[in-house]
C-alpha atoms as one frame of an Amber mdcrd trajectory, in Angstrom:
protein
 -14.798  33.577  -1.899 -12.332  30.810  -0.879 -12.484  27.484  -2.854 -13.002
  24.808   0.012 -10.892  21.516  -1.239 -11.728  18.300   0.200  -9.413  15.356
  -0.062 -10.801  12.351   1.087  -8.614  10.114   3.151  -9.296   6.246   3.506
  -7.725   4.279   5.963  -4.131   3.096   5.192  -3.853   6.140   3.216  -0.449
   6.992   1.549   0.284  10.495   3.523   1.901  12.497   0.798  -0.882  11.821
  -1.329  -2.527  13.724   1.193   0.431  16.435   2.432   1.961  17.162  -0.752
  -1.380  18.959  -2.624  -2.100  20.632   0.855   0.940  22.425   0.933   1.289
  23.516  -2.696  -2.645  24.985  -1.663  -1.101  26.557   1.581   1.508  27.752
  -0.358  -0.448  29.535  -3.130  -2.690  30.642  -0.110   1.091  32.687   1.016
   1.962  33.980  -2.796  -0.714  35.825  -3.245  -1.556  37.025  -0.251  -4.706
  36.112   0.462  -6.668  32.802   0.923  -7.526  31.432  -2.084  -8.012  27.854
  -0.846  -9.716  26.273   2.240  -8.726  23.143   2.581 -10.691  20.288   4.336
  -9.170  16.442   5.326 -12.503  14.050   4.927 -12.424  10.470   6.560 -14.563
   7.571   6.046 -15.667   7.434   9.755 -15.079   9.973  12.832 -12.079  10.008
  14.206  -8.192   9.767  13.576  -7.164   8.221   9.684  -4.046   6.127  10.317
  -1.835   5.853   6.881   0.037   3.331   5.844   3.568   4.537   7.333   1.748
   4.512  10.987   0.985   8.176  11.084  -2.365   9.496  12.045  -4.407  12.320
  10.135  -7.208  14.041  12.341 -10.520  14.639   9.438 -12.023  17.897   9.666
 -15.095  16.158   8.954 -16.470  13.096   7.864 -18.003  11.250   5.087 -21.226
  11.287   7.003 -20.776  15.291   8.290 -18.929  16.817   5.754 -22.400  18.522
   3.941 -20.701  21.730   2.870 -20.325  21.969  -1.264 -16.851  21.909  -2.364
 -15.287  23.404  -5.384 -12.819  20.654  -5.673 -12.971  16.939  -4.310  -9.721
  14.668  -4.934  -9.057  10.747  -3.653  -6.121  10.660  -2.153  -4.444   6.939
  -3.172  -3.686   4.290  -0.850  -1.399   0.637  -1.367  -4.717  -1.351  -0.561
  -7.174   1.074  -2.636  -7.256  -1.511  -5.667  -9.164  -3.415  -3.191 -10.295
  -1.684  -0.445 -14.356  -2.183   0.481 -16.120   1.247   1.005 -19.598   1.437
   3.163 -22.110   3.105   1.265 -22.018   6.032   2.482 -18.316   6.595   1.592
 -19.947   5.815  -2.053 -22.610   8.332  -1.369 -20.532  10.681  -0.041 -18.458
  10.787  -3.004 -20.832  10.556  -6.060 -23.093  13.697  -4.132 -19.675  15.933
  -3.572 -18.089  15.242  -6.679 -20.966  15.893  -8.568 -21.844  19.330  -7.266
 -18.199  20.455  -7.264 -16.562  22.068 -10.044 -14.100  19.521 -10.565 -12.865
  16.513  -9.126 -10.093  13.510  -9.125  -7.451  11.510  -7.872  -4.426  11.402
  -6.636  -1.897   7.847  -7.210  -4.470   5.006  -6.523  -6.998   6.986  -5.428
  -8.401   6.539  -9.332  -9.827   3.269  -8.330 -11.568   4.463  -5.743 -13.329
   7.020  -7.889 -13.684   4.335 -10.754 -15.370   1.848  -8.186 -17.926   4.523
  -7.888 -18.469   5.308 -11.239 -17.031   8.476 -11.324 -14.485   7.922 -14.005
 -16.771   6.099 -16.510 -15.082   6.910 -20.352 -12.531   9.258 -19.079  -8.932
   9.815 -19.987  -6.635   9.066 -16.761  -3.912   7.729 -15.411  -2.933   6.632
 -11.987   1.051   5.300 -10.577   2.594   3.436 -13.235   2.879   0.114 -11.720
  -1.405  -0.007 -11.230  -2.062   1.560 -14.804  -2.444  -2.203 -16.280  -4.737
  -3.430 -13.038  -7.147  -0.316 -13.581  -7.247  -0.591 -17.172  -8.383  -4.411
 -16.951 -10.657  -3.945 -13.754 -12.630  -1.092 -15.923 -12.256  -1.662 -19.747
 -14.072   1.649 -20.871 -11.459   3.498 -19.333  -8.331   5.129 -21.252  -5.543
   4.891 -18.704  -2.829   6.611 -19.942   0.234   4.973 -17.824   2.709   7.526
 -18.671   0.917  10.319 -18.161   2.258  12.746 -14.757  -1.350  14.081 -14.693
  -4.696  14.384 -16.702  -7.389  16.752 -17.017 -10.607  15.306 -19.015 -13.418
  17.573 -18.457 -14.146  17.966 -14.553 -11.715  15.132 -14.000  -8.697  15.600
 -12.809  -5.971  12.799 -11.808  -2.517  11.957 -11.322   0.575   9.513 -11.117
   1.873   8.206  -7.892   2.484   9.854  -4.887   4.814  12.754  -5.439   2.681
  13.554  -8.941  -0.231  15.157  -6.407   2.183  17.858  -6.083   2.044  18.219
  -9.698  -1.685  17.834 -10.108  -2.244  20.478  -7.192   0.083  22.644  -8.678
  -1.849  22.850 -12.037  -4.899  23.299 -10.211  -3.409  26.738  -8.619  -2.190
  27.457 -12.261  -5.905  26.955 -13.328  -7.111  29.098 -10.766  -4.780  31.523
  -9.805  -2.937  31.531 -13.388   1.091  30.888 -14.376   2.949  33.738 -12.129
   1.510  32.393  -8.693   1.806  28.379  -9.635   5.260  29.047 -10.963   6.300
  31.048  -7.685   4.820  28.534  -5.366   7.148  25.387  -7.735   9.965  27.934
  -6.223   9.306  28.222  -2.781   8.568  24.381  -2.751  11.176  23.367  -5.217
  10.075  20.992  -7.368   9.570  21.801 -11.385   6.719  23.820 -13.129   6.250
  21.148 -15.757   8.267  18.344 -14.871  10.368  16.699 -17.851   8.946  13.566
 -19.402   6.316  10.958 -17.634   5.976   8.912 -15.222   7.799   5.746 -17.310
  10.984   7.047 -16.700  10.597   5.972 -12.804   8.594   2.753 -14.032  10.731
  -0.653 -13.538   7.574  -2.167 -14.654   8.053  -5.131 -17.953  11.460  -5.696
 -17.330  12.311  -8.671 -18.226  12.855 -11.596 -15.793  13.068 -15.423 -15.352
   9.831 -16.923 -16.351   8.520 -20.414 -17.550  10.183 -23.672 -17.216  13.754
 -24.751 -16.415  14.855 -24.842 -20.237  13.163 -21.190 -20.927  15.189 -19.624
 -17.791  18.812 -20.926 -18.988  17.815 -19.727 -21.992  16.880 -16.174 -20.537
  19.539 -16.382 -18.183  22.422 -17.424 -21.394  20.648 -14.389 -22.980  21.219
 -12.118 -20.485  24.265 -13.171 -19.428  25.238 -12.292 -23.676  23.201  -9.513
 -24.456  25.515  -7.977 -27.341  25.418 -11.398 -29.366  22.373 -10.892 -32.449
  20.030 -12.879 -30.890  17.298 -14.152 -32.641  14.515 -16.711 -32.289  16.171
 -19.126 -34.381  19.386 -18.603 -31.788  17.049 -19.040 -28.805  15.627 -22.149
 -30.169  18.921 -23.921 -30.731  20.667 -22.647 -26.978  17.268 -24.541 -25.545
  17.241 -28.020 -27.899  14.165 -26.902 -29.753  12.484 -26.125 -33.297  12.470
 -22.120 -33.562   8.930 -22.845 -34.301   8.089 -24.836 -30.845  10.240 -22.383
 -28.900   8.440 -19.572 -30.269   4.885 -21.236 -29.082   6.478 -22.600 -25.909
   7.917 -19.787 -24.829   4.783 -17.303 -25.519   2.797 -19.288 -23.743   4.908
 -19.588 -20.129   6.357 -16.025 -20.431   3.307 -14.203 -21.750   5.494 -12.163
 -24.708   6.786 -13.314 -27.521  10.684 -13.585 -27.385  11.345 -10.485 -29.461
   9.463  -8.667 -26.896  11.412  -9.948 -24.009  14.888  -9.537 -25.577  14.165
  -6.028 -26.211  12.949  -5.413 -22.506  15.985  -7.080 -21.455  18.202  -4.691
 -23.620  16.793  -1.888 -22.261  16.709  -3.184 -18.677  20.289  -3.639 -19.505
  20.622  -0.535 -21.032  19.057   1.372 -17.938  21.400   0.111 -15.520  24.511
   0.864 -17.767  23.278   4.431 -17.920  22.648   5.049 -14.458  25.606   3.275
 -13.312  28.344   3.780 -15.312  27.419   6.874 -17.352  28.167   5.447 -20.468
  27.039   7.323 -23.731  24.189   6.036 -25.512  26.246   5.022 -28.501  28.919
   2.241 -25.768  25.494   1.257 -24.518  23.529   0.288 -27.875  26.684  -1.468
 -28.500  27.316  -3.182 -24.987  23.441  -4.759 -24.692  22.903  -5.713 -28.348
  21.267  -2.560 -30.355  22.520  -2.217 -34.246  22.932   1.195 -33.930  21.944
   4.128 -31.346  18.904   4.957 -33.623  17.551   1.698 -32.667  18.399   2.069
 -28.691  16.785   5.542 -28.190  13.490   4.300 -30.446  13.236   1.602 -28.237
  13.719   3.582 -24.866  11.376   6.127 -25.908   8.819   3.383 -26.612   9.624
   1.952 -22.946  10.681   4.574 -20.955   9.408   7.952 -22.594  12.753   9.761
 -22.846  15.644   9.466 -24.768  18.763   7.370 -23.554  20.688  10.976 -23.183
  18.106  12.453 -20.860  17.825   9.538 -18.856  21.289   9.530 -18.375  21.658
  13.330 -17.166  18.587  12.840 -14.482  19.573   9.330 -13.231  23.211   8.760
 -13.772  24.090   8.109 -10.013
């Protein structure tokens, strides 16, 4: 029998969150030449879901219609979800479908909508890389994993933003259907089996900008302005008038890192651009924004980006 999929749409929806997993299903549908997959749009009320880009999604059913049992049930993410107020029978909807279905999840910010239900209570997930902090702090027994493309934990199932639903849906055939048909449908639709790396390589999220009062943002901006100079606290201190020990405090407390934190997202800020822009290898650009040696630059990128300087370079060198 076909396995009926239901994504469930909210108003304002992001519309490849929805489109991108239900073509990697039609696909799989065409490489093995049957139909594997039913696949079944689910609003929160009767009648057209607009997204956020302006374009409208007609539901096969809704929240309050849609009584069939499902063998999958994903949230498809939204730029309001973080917020967004669902009736109750949205919630009920939800908690009834996702519990009789074999498996269930998210798509981008769709995780909060599942977490505001309870769905996701001590699971392993992840969600788009700028939100990962905001869902970890809005529900503490969750382990978000921010650079994670996708996550299985039991019946759970979610993914990065947007484009990762193709990824997540893509797994889901491989689950199913098994490696020859998930790796022939990452053909026909072009996009990687196992994509290289996380989701921190896209992430501009922590870089380091001008925070705090007047004397901490000359200081910043000196510091960026002369990132190959060995900057220290005791450096900082003295370009802003002030007792390293006072700076230190000061400058905590406005900025919210300590300065050893910020320098080193502003080196690899620094370092980021340099790579994408100008190519240079990973050795000119340890040296150029203020790294003792290479070692040290491609420790710190894979701590903040998740790849090494040299594969960043090859995928985003422009």
């Amino acid at each position: 029998m076909a396995k009926v999929i239901a994504i469930l749409a909210l108003p304002g929806v992001q519309l490849l969150d929805v489109a991108g997993p239900l073509d990697v299903f039609s696909q799989a549908n065409l490489e093995s030449g049957a139909t594997p997959y039913q696949c079944r749009i689910i609003g929160t009320t009767p009648g057209p879901i607009r997204s956020s880009s302006g374009a409208r999604l007609y539901a096969d059913a809704s929240v309050r219609d849609a009584t069939e049992r499902f063998d999958t049930v994903l949230v498809a993410g939204a730029p309001q979800a973080a917020s967004a107020e669902l009736n109750p029978a949205t919630m009920d909807w939800m908690r009834s479908a996702a519990g009789s279905a074999r498996r269930y999840g998210s798509v981008c910010t769709g995780a909060f909508i599942l977490a505001h239900s309870g769905l996701l209570q001590g699971r392993r997930v992840t969600t788009h890389w700028a939100c990962a902090e905001a869902l970890a702090e809005a529900y503490p027994d969750l382990k978000v994993e921010e650079d994670a493309i996708y996550i299985r934990d039991g019946k759970v199932r979610t993914s990065a933003g947007v484009t990762a639903g193709l990824d997540l849906a893509l797994a889901l055939v491989e689950e199913d259907l098994g490696r020859d048909i998930a790796r022939r449908v990452a053909s026909q639709l072009v996009m990687y089996f196992k994509r290289p790396g996380g989701q921190l390589q896209f992430s501009r999220h922590g870089e380091s900008s001008l925070e705090g009062r007047t004397v901490l943002q000359e200081t910043q901006r000196w510091v960026m302005a002369n990132l190959a100079l060995p900057h220290s606290v005791k450096t900082l201190a003295a370009h802003a008038g002030k007792s390293p020990r006072h700076f230190a405090r000061l400058f905590s407390a406005e900025v919210g890192v300590t300065p050893a934190a910020w320098l080193e997202r502003a080196r690899i800020g620094a370092a980021r651009l340099l790579l994408e822009e100008d190519g240079q290898a990973p050795k000119q650009v340890a040296a150029r924004v203020g790294f003792t040696s290479v070692d040290t630059l491609r420790r710190a990128f894979v701590k903040h980006v998740g790849i090494t300087p040299a594969e960043y370079r090859k995928r985003f060198h422009i």
